[in-house]
Short mmCIF file of C-alpha atoms and ligand atoms in Angstrom, two decimals:
data_model
loop_
_atom_site.label_atom_id
_atom_site.label_comp_id
_atom_site.label_asym_id
_atom_site.label_seq_id
_atom_site.Cartn_x
_atom_site.Cartn_y
_atom_site.Cartn_z
CA MET A 1 10.96 -27.13 6.44
CA GLN A 2 12.81 -29.87 4.15
CA THR A 3 12.68 -28.62 1.01
CA GLY A 4 13.30 -31.10 -2.09
CA PHE A 5 14.33 -28.80 -5.34
CA THR A 6 16.66 -30.47 -7.36
CA LEU A 7 20.15 -28.95 -8.59
CA ALA A 8 19.07 -28.27 -11.84
CA GLN A 9 16.01 -26.10 -10.35
CA LEU A 10 17.91 -24.50 -7.85
CA ALA A 11 20.34 -22.93 -10.09
CA ASP A 12 17.29 -20.64 -11.38
CA PRO A 13 18.12 -17.60 -8.71
CA GLU A 14 14.28 -17.31 -7.95
CA VAL A 15 13.69 -20.77 -7.01
CA ALA A 16 17.16 -20.44 -4.86
CA GLU A 17 15.39 -17.49 -2.86
CA ALA A 18 12.13 -19.45 -2.48
CA ASP A 19 13.73 -22.27 -1.19
CA LYS A 20 15.73 -20.17 1.47
CA ILE A 21 12.54 -18.85 2.49
CA LEU A 22 10.73 -21.92 2.92
CA ARG A 23 13.57 -23.29 4.56
CA ALA A 24 13.28 -20.80 7.23
CA CYS A 25 9.48 -21.68 7.89
CA VAL A 26 9.26 -24.30 11.11
CA HIS A 27 5.50 -24.82 10.55
CA CYS A 28 4.88 -23.68 14.30
CA GLY A 29 1.43 -22.24 13.19
CA PHE A 30 2.08 -18.90 15.06
CA CYS A 31 1.53 -16.84 12.07
CA THR A 32 -2.19 -18.07 11.50
CA ALA A 33 -3.60 -16.13 14.59
CA THR A 34 -3.04 -13.06 13.02
CA CYS A 35 -3.99 -13.79 9.73
CA PRO A 36 -7.11 -12.03 8.38
CA THR A 37 -8.31 -14.69 6.06
CA TYR A 38 -7.54 -17.55 8.56
CA VAL A 39 -9.72 -15.60 11.50
CA LEU A 40 -12.54 -14.94 8.99
CA LEU A 41 -12.13 -18.42 7.21
CA GLY A 42 -10.73 -20.87 9.75
CA ASP A 43 -9.34 -22.83 6.94
CA GLU A 44 -5.91 -23.82 7.02
CA LEU A 45 -5.31 -23.24 3.52
CA ASP A 46 -6.29 -19.54 3.69
CA SER A 47 -3.56 -19.54 6.40
CA PRO A 48 0.09 -18.02 5.99
CA ARG A 49 1.48 -21.65 6.84
CA GLY A 50 -1.19 -23.81 4.39
CA ARG A 51 -0.53 -21.17 1.61
CA ILE A 52 3.45 -21.67 2.41
CA TYR A 53 2.93 -25.51 1.75
CA LEU A 54 0.70 -25.02 -1.46
CA ILE A 55 3.50 -22.75 -2.79
CA LYS A 56 6.19 -25.02 -1.80
CA ASP A 57 3.89 -28.12 -3.53
CA MET A 58 3.97 -26.09 -6.38
CA LEU A 59 7.26 -24.93 -7.17
CA GLU A 60 8.88 -27.92 -6.14
CA ASN A 61 7.09 -30.05 -8.62
CA ASP A 62 7.38 -27.51 -11.22
CA ARG A 63 3.85 -27.50 -11.88
CA PRO A 64 1.49 -24.91 -13.63
CA ALA A 65 -0.74 -23.18 -11.02
CA SER A 66 -3.71 -25.14 -9.83
CA ALA A 67 -7.26 -24.25 -9.21
CA LYS A 68 -6.96 -24.72 -5.79
CA VAL A 69 -4.03 -22.55 -5.69
CA VAL A 70 -5.16 -19.99 -7.21
CA LYS A 71 -8.22 -19.54 -5.38
CA HIS A 72 -6.40 -19.59 -1.68
CA ILE A 73 -3.30 -17.43 -2.96
CA ASP A 74 -5.78 -14.78 -4.90
CA ARG A 75 -7.40 -14.78 -1.16
CA CYS A 76 -4.27 -13.81 0.57
CA LEU A 77 -4.24 -9.70 1.15
CA SER A 78 -0.54 -9.39 1.02
CA CYS A 79 -0.91 -7.41 4.24
CA LEU A 80 2.21 -9.18 5.97
CA ALA A 81 0.87 -9.45 9.40
CA CYS A 82 2.46 -13.02 9.20
CA MET A 83 5.58 -11.33 8.88
CA THR A 84 5.47 -9.31 11.93
CA THR A 85 4.30 -12.50 13.68
CA CYS A 86 6.57 -14.84 12.69
CA PRO A 87 9.42 -15.69 15.03
CA SER A 88 11.56 -17.31 11.83
CA GLY A 89 11.61 -14.36 9.84
CA VAL A 90 10.15 -16.24 6.87
CA HIS A 91 9.87 -13.71 4.04
CA TYR A 92 6.09 -14.41 3.24
CA MET A 93 5.97 -11.34 0.68
CA HIS A 94 8.78 -12.39 -1.47
CA LEU A 95 7.68 -15.68 -1.47
CA VAL A 96 3.86 -15.02 -2.53
CA ASP A 97 5.02 -12.41 -4.68
CA HIS A 98 7.12 -15.11 -6.56
CA ALA A 99 3.86 -17.70 -6.25
CA ARG A 100 1.90 -14.83 -8.17
CA ARG A 101 4.22 -14.51 -10.79
CA HIS A 102 3.97 -18.02 -11.51
CA ILE A 103 -0.04 -17.97 -11.35
CA GLU A 104 -0.07 -15.70 -13.89
CA GLU A 105 2.67 -17.23 -16.25
CA THR A 106 0.87 -20.82 -15.88
CA PHE A 107 -2.82 -20.37 -15.09
CA ARG A 108 -5.17 -19.17 -17.30
CA ARG A 109 -8.39 -17.40 -15.71
CA PRO A 110 -11.86 -17.32 -16.63
CA LEU A 111 -12.35 -14.40 -19.62
CA ALA A 112 -14.46 -12.04 -17.41
CA GLU A 113 -11.46 -12.37 -14.97
CA ARG A 114 -8.62 -11.86 -17.12
CA THR A 115 -10.45 -9.22 -18.88
CA LEU A 116 -11.09 -7.55 -15.42
CA ARG A 117 -7.48 -7.94 -14.25
CA ALA A 118 -6.04 -6.14 -17.36
CA LEU A 119 -8.55 -3.12 -17.03
CA LEU A 120 -7.14 -2.72 -13.57
CA ALA A 121 -3.84 -3.08 -14.46
CA VAL A 122 -3.76 -0.47 -17.34
CA VAL A 123 -6.66 1.86 -15.82
CA LEU A 124 -5.45 2.37 -11.94
CA PRO A 125 -1.43 3.74 -12.86
CA ARG A 126 -2.80 5.93 -15.30
CA PRO A 127 -4.19 9.07 -13.45
CA GLY A 128 -5.99 10.27 -16.62
CA LEU A 129 -7.33 7.26 -17.38
CA PHE A 130 -8.63 6.51 -13.70
CA ARG A 131 -10.27 9.75 -13.90
CA LEU A 132 -12.10 8.67 -16.77
CA ALA A 133 -13.19 5.67 -14.87
CA LEU A 134 -14.02 7.50 -12.15
CA VAL A 135 -16.52 9.85 -13.74
CA GLY A 136 -17.99 6.73 -15.38
CA ALA A 137 -18.67 4.96 -12.23
CA ARG A 138 -20.30 8.07 -10.78
CA PHE A 139 -23.22 7.40 -12.94
CA ALA A 140 -23.42 3.90 -11.88
CA ARG A 141 -23.77 4.54 -8.42
CA PRO A 142 -27.38 4.95 -7.89
CA PHE A 143 -27.43 1.67 -9.78
CA ALA A 144 -24.63 -0.12 -7.53
CA ARG A 145 -27.09 -2.27 -5.80
CA LEU A 146 -28.24 -3.82 -9.05
CA LEU A 147 -25.03 -4.46 -10.47
CA PRO A 148 -23.37 -8.07 -9.90
CA GLY A 149 -20.56 -8.72 -7.16
CA ARG A 150 -17.36 -7.22 -8.42
CA LEU A 151 -19.17 -4.33 -10.31
CA LYS A 152 -21.00 -3.56 -7.38
CA ALA A 153 -18.09 -3.24 -5.29
CA MET A 154 -16.48 -1.20 -7.59
CA ALA A 155 -19.20 1.39 -8.06
CA GLY A 156 -19.65 1.69 -4.50
CA LEU A 157 -15.71 2.67 -4.08
CA ALA A 158 -16.14 5.37 -6.55
CA PRO A 159 -16.38 8.62 -4.65
CA ALA A 160 -19.69 10.71 -4.91
CA ALA A 161 -17.38 13.57 -6.76
CA VAL A 162 -14.18 13.37 -8.57
CA PRO A 163 -11.93 16.35 -7.52
CA SER A 164 -9.95 18.37 -10.17
CA PRO A 165 -6.48 17.64 -11.26
CA SER A 166 -3.66 19.34 -8.59
CA ALA A 167 -0.87 21.71 -10.24
CA VAL A 168 1.10 20.14 -7.41
CA ASP A 169 1.34 16.83 -9.16
CA ARG A 170 3.45 18.16 -12.56
CA PRO A 171 7.09 17.68 -12.38
CA GLN A 172 8.54 21.12 -10.61
CA VAL A 173 10.58 22.12 -7.54
CA PHE A 174 8.76 23.37 -4.65
CA ALA A 175 11.32 25.94 -2.62
CA ALA A 176 12.08 25.35 1.08
CA GLU A 177 10.87 27.89 3.33
CA GLY A 178 13.65 29.83 5.11
CA ARG A 179 16.84 27.77 5.35
CA ARG A 180 17.48 24.78 3.20
CA ARG A 181 17.51 21.53 5.60
CA ALA A 182 17.21 19.14 2.79
CA ARG A 183 15.68 18.23 -0.44
CA VAL A 184 13.65 15.60 -1.45
CA ALA A 185 11.84 13.69 -4.21
CA LEU A 186 8.26 13.41 -3.82
CA LEU A 187 6.51 10.37 -5.20
CA ALA A 188 3.56 11.91 -6.62
CA GLY A 189 1.90 8.43 -7.44
CA CYS A 190 -1.17 7.59 -9.48
CA ALA A 191 -4.63 6.78 -7.88
CA GLN A 192 -4.00 8.59 -5.03
CA GLN A 193 -3.36 12.09 -6.79
CA VAL A 194 -6.79 11.45 -8.40
CA LEU A 195 -8.65 10.57 -5.40
CA ALA A 196 -7.41 12.52 -2.94
CA PRO A 197 -5.21 15.18 -4.56
CA GLN A 198 -5.53 17.38 -0.88
CA ILE A 199 -2.78 14.33 0.37
CA ASN A 200 0.13 15.52 -1.86
CA GLU A 201 -0.52 19.29 -1.44
CA ALA A 202 -0.26 19.04 2.00
CA THR A 203 2.81 17.18 1.77
CA VAL A 204 4.34 19.75 0.22
CA ARG A 205 3.31 22.50 2.59
CA LEU A 206 4.48 20.49 5.31
CA LEU A 207 8.02 19.69 4.16
CA THR A 208 8.64 23.17 2.63
CA ARG A 209 7.23 24.71 5.68
CA HIS A 210 9.70 22.93 7.72
CA GLY A 211 12.77 24.01 5.58
CA VAL A 212 12.95 21.35 2.49
CA GLU A 213 12.84 21.54 -0.73
CA VAL A 214 10.28 19.29 -2.94
CA VAL A 215 11.08 18.02 -6.70
CA VAL A 216 8.33 15.94 -8.44
CA ALA A 217 10.59 14.55 -10.79
CA ARG A 218 10.05 14.45 -14.84
CA GLY A 219 9.56 10.97 -15.74
CA ALA A 220 8.35 9.46 -12.15
CA GLY A 221 4.87 7.85 -11.61
CA CYS A 222 2.90 4.94 -10.43
CA CYS A 223 5.44 3.06 -7.98
CA GLY A 224 4.53 -0.63 -9.53
CA ALA A 225 2.67 -2.13 -6.55
CA LEU A 226 -0.84 -2.37 -8.35
CA THR A 227 0.86 -4.56 -11.12
CA HIS A 228 3.11 -6.31 -9.09
CA HIS A 229 0.42 -7.67 -6.50
CA LEU A 230 -1.33 -8.84 -9.55
CA GLY A 231 1.67 -10.92 -10.46
CA MET A 232 2.54 -8.75 -13.74
CA GLU A 233 6.00 -8.48 -13.86
CA ARG A 234 6.79 -6.88 -16.73
CA PRO A 235 4.79 -3.57 -16.13
CA ALA A 236 5.32 -3.60 -11.98
CA LEU A 237 9.28 -3.57 -13.08
CA ALA A 238 8.82 -1.09 -15.93
CA ALA A 239 7.61 1.42 -13.56
CA ALA A 240 10.10 0.47 -11.00
CA ARG A 241 12.67 1.29 -13.63
CA ALA A 242 11.21 4.77 -14.86
CA ASN A 243 10.84 5.90 -11.24
CA VAL A 244 14.52 4.70 -10.59
CA ALA A 245 15.73 6.60 -13.76
CA ALA A 246 13.96 9.96 -12.50
CA TRP A 247 14.88 10.24 -9.03
CA HIS A 248 18.50 8.97 -10.03
CA ALA A 249 18.58 12.03 -12.51
CA GLU A 250 17.86 13.98 -9.64
CA LEU A 251 20.29 12.65 -7.02
CA ASP A 252 23.20 12.68 -9.76
CA GLY A 253 21.97 16.74 -10.27
CA ASP A 254 20.82 18.68 -7.04
CA GLY A 255 21.25 15.84 -4.90
CA LEU A 256 18.78 13.82 -3.10
CA ASP A 257 18.14 13.35 0.86
CA ALA A 258 15.23 10.87 0.54
CA VAL A 259 12.44 9.77 -1.54
CA ILE A 260 9.48 10.94 0.06
CA ILE A 261 6.18 8.66 -0.16
CA ASN A 262 2.98 9.22 1.41
CA ALA A 263 1.09 6.16 0.31
CA SER A 264 2.21 3.42 2.64
CA GLY A 265 1.72 0.63 0.35
CA CYS A 266 3.56 2.49 -2.35
CA GLY A 267 6.52 2.99 0.26
CA THR A 268 6.55 -0.95 0.69
CA THR A 269 7.19 -1.46 -3.00
CA VAL A 270 9.73 1.48 -3.53
CA LYS A 271 11.86 0.00 -0.56
CA ASP A 272 11.59 -3.43 -2.20
CA TYR A 273 12.91 -1.80 -5.67
CA GLY A 274 16.57 -3.27 -4.71
CA PHE A 275 15.54 -6.79 -4.40
CA MET A 276 12.81 -6.58 -7.72
CA LEU A 277 15.47 -5.09 -9.64
CA ARG A 278 18.55 -7.36 -8.21
CA ALA A 279 19.10 -9.66 -11.49
CA ASP A 280 19.18 -6.62 -13.92
CA PRO A 281 22.81 -5.56 -13.71
CA ALA A 282 21.73 -2.51 -15.31
CA TRP A 283 19.65 -1.44 -12.75
CA ALA A 284 20.22 -3.52 -9.29
CA ASP A 285 22.65 -0.92 -7.88
CA LYS A 286 20.54 2.38 -8.88
CA ALA A 287 17.60 0.65 -7.48
CA ALA A 288 19.59 -0.17 -4.37
CA ARG A 289 20.51 3.07 -3.56
CA ILE A 290 16.98 4.68 -4.64
CA ALA A 291 15.39 1.95 -2.57
CA GLY A 292 17.66 3.12 0.44
CA LEU A 293 16.62 6.35 0.26
CA ALA A 294 12.66 5.94 0.76
CA ARG A 295 11.14 7.50 3.29
CA ASP A 296 7.72 7.15 4.18
CA VAL A 297 6.61 10.74 5.00
CA THR A 298 6.19 10.23 8.70
CA GLU A 299 9.13 8.55 9.33
CA PHE A 300 11.00 11.96 7.40
CA MET A 301 8.92 14.30 9.79
CA ALA A 302 9.91 12.69 12.76
CA ALA A 303 13.64 12.28 12.01
CA ILE A 304 13.88 16.05 10.89
CA GLY A 305 11.32 17.03 14.18
CA LEU A 306 7.89 18.92 13.86
CA ARG A 307 7.27 22.09 14.71
CA PRO A 308 5.37 22.92 17.59
CA ALA A 309 1.57 22.70 17.01
CA LEU A 310 -0.18 26.48 16.69
CA ALA A 311 -2.66 25.40 19.20
CA GLN A 312 -4.20 22.01 20.83
CA SER A 313 -7.11 20.77 18.84
CA GLY A 314 -8.39 18.67 21.43
CA LEU A 315 -9.66 16.48 18.93
CA ALA A 316 -9.47 12.65 19.25
CA VAL A 317 -8.15 10.45 16.43
CA ALA A 318 -8.24 6.95 15.72
CA TYR A 319 -5.11 6.16 14.52
CA HIS A 320 -5.74 3.13 11.77
CA SER A 321 -2.09 1.80 11.12
CA ALA A 322 -2.17 0.58 7.30
CA CYS A 323 -0.70 -3.05 6.97
CA SER A 324 1.83 -1.67 4.54
CA MET A 325 2.72 0.87 7.21
CA GLN A 326 3.03 -1.56 10.35
CA HIS A 327 3.74 -4.69 8.97
CA GLY A 328 5.44 -3.87 5.30
CA GLN A 329 7.61 -1.22 6.62
CA ARG A 330 7.60 -1.87 10.07
CA ILE A 331 6.67 1.96 11.15
CA THR A 332 4.43 2.10 14.26
CA ALA A 333 6.06 5.02 16.35
CA GLU A 334 6.48 7.79 14.09
CA PRO A 335 3.02 8.42 13.15
CA ARG A 336 1.22 8.22 16.53
CA ALA A 337 4.18 10.56 18.07
CA LEU A 338 3.89 13.03 15.14
CA LEU A 339 0.06 13.25 15.71
CA ALA A 340 0.48 13.50 19.75
CA ALA A 341 3.06 16.37 19.38
CA ALA A 342 0.82 17.86 16.74
CA GLY A 343 -2.04 18.39 19.40
CA PHE A 344 -4.48 15.36 18.85
CA ALA A 345 -5.55 13.05 21.27
CA LEU A 346 -5.05 9.28 20.06
CA ARG A 347 -7.18 6.45 20.73
CA GLU A 348 -5.75 3.19 19.87
CA ILE A 349 -8.22 0.68 17.62
CA PRO A 350 -9.06 -2.80 18.70
CA GLU A 351 -7.69 -5.85 16.92
CA GLY A 352 -4.97 -2.79 15.04
CA HIS A 353 -3.06 -5.47 13.32
CA LEU A 354 -6.06 -6.86 11.00
CA CYS A 355 -6.40 -5.65 7.44
CA CYS A 356 -9.17 -3.36 6.77
CA GLY A 357 -9.56 -5.11 3.60
CA SER A 358 -8.21 -2.59 1.19
CA ALA A 359 -5.27 -3.77 0.25
CA GLY A 360 -4.66 -2.78 -3.17
CA THR A 361 -6.99 -3.89 -5.75
CA TYR A 362 -8.07 -6.55 -2.89
CA ASN A 363 -11.63 -5.04 -2.35
CA LEU A 364 -12.28 -4.95 -6.06
CA LEU A 365 -11.60 -8.70 -6.80
CA GLN A 366 -12.54 -10.14 -3.35
CA PRO A 367 -15.42 -8.39 -2.83
CA ALA A 368 -17.17 -10.05 0.31
CA LEU A 369 -13.84 -11.03 2.40
CA ALA A 370 -12.74 -7.12 2.01
CA SER A 371 -16.10 -6.19 2.80
CA ALA A 372 -16.18 -8.73 6.03
CA LEU A 373 -12.99 -7.05 7.04
CA ARG A 374 -14.05 -3.45 6.41
CA GLU A 375 -17.33 -4.05 8.95
CA ARG A 376 -15.27 -5.37 11.79
CA LYS A 377 -12.52 -2.82 11.39
CA VAL A 378 -15.08 -0.17 11.32
CA ARG A 379 -17.03 -1.82 14.52
CA ASN A 380 -13.41 -1.69 16.22
CA ILE A 381 -12.70 1.97 14.71
CA GLU A 382 -16.02 3.60 16.25
CA SER A 383 -16.01 1.63 19.26
CA VAL A 384 -13.39 3.93 20.76
CA GLY A 385 -15.16 7.18 20.84
CA ALA A 386 -12.77 9.28 18.34
CA ASP A 387 -13.60 12.36 16.18
CA LEU A 388 -11.98 11.34 13.22
CA VAL A 389 -9.78 8.85 11.45
CA ALA A 390 -6.19 8.89 10.27
CA THR A 391 -4.08 6.99 8.56
CA GLY A 392 -1.13 6.90 5.76
CA ASN A 393 -2.53 5.03 2.86
CA ILE A 394 -5.00 6.22 0.33
CA GLY A 395 -6.59 2.57 -0.02
CA CYS A 396 -7.41 2.45 3.32
CA MET A 397 -8.99 6.12 3.44
CA THR A 398 -11.27 4.85 0.43
CA GLN A 399 -12.04 1.54 1.84
CA LEU A 400 -13.14 3.25 5.07
CA ALA A 401 -14.68 6.39 3.99
CA GLY A 402 -17.60 4.64 2.50
CA ALA A 403 -18.56 2.92 5.60
CA THR A 404 -17.98 5.10 8.38
CA ARG A 405 -19.99 8.21 9.99
CA LEU A 406 -16.48 9.46 10.94
CA PRO A 407 -14.33 11.70 8.70
CA VAL A 408 -11.31 9.86 7.58
CA LEU A 409 -7.94 11.55 6.84
CA HIS A 410 -4.33 11.27 5.54
CA THR A 411 -1.95 11.73 8.63
CA VAL A 412 -0.17 14.53 6.79
CA GLU A 413 -3.66 16.56 6.35
CA LEU A 414 -3.35 16.93 10.17
CA LEU A 415 0.18 17.74 10.46
CA ASP A 416 0.02 20.14 8.05
CA TRP A 417 -3.19 21.82 9.70
CA ALA A 418 -1.43 21.77 12.87
CA THR A 419 1.45 23.61 11.72
CA GLY A 420 -0.16 26.19 9.98
CA GLY A 421 -2.07 24.66 6.77
CA PRO A 422 -5.77 25.14 5.71
CA PRO A 423 -8.34 22.78 7.70
CA PRO A 424 -8.36 19.60 5.86
CA ALA A 425 -11.66 19.24 3.15
CA ALA A 426 -13.22 16.14 5.10
CA LEU A 427 -13.35 18.67 8.32
CA ARG A 428 -14.99 21.90 6.80
CA GLY A 429 -18.55 21.96 7.46
CA LYS A 430 -18.60 19.48 10.16
CA GLY A 431 -19.23 22.26 13.10
CA ASP A 432 -16.71 23.69 15.37
CA ILE A 433 -13.23 22.88 14.23
CA PRO A 434 -10.43 24.61 15.79
CA ASN A 435 -8.69 27.43 13.89
CA PHE A 436 -5.11 27.44 14.11
CA SER A 437 -3.87 29.67 11.83
S1 SF4 B 501 5.26 -18.57 12.31
FE1 SF4 B 501 6.50 -18.30 10.59
S2 SF4 B 501 7.74 -19.99 10.90
FE2 SF4 B 501 5.75 -20.22 11.93
S3 SF4 B 501 4.18 -21.51 10.13
FE3 SF4 B 501 4.28 -19.06 9.95
S4 SF4 B 501 5.76 -18.71 8.61
FE4 SF4 B 501 5.88 -20.74 9.36
S1 SF4 B 502 -0.39 -11.87 3.82
FE1 SF4 B 502 -2.14 -11.18 5.22
S2 SF4 B 502 -3.87 -12.72 4.28
FE2 SF4 B 502 -1.78 -13.55 3.41
S3 SF4 B 502 -1.08 -14.85 4.30
FE3 SF4 B 502 -0.24 -13.50 5.40
S4 SF4 B 502 -1.55 -12.81 7.20
FE4 SF4 B 502 -2.77 -14.09 5.52
#
């Protein structure tokens, strides 16, 4: 694609990067077929190619974002299916991230919208505040039907009970069982540890059982993805710097073989820290080093090898590959191979490339589109005759759990159970479940 940036514009490294991405696009339109919003709405402006044109026009003319641009960029899930499909290697993620920042800096949203986005940015990354908000939302659940659109979506997504905080998420070191094979830092995260503390607990058990020392580093917290996708650069970069500092201190201390992430949405962001902090001389090298150490827990387990399963469960698992896993990190084979090795019978979900509608805060900000995608995903999941659903991202778990009769679990809960951990909470009380112990 030809671009028309002036030399003065190209002197800005951000614009130069956008120019490089735009030039790679040959407007073939292959990406439209796999874009969930184009599939639902059939509007070119809600396709990757249409959005690329809108962004090009906005940046080339150095214009503040218009209401039209905001509408179509806001509808983008950042699912990155377009990047998997694109034959020209267009880095849509960095381009849309740039556009979201530009929107945040140049467009004044209506007051209610600004307030909601500011609240999400403050509450979700802070486990204490988020827990309080969920307790409040519990009381709104019975009245959810009466609430207007977005509030209804939020009340509907709040869990019926808010779990207690887990001791696992405090800064500490978990010793490896037997001979130490590796030492890793675990991203304890933010929203996930509140919604499903059993995921980090299962991750620590699984890793230590396999001879891995696990450190939850002091000072590490939210990865920054939530604010990054809202276009709020300052808090996103502050979160990235805090994590880089915390993990770098471990790297310089007892050393680290990997930074383990068990929420693929966070993994995509941590792996991008080198790019996010590239313009900051004090942080660029450290961030790139940390990004290079980042591994999804299934990626890491596949590399070190899973112990033989204690028994064959015979349970059929519909594996839902989160967009951030399959498109953001291109991890597709490892979770499936691990689940199969752990004795589960895998069922492939039709239209597996399409997003479930979770996409960070998307299901709260775009409830109608998110719910249409969720219904479609649940229909596809329930068509394969599985006993349960496994996935590697808390956003997808929350999005799907309220809409399907099947238990929805994190992949590590199943791997932990099959190699000696307790049965996952979501399966307890569901009739006959195998006893692996
Ligand atoms: S598939 Fe790639 S090159 Fe083709 S229109 Fe989409 S982004 Fe551009
Ligand atoms: S990120 Fe997803 S929703 Fe956005 S343009 Fe690409 S395929 Fe479409």
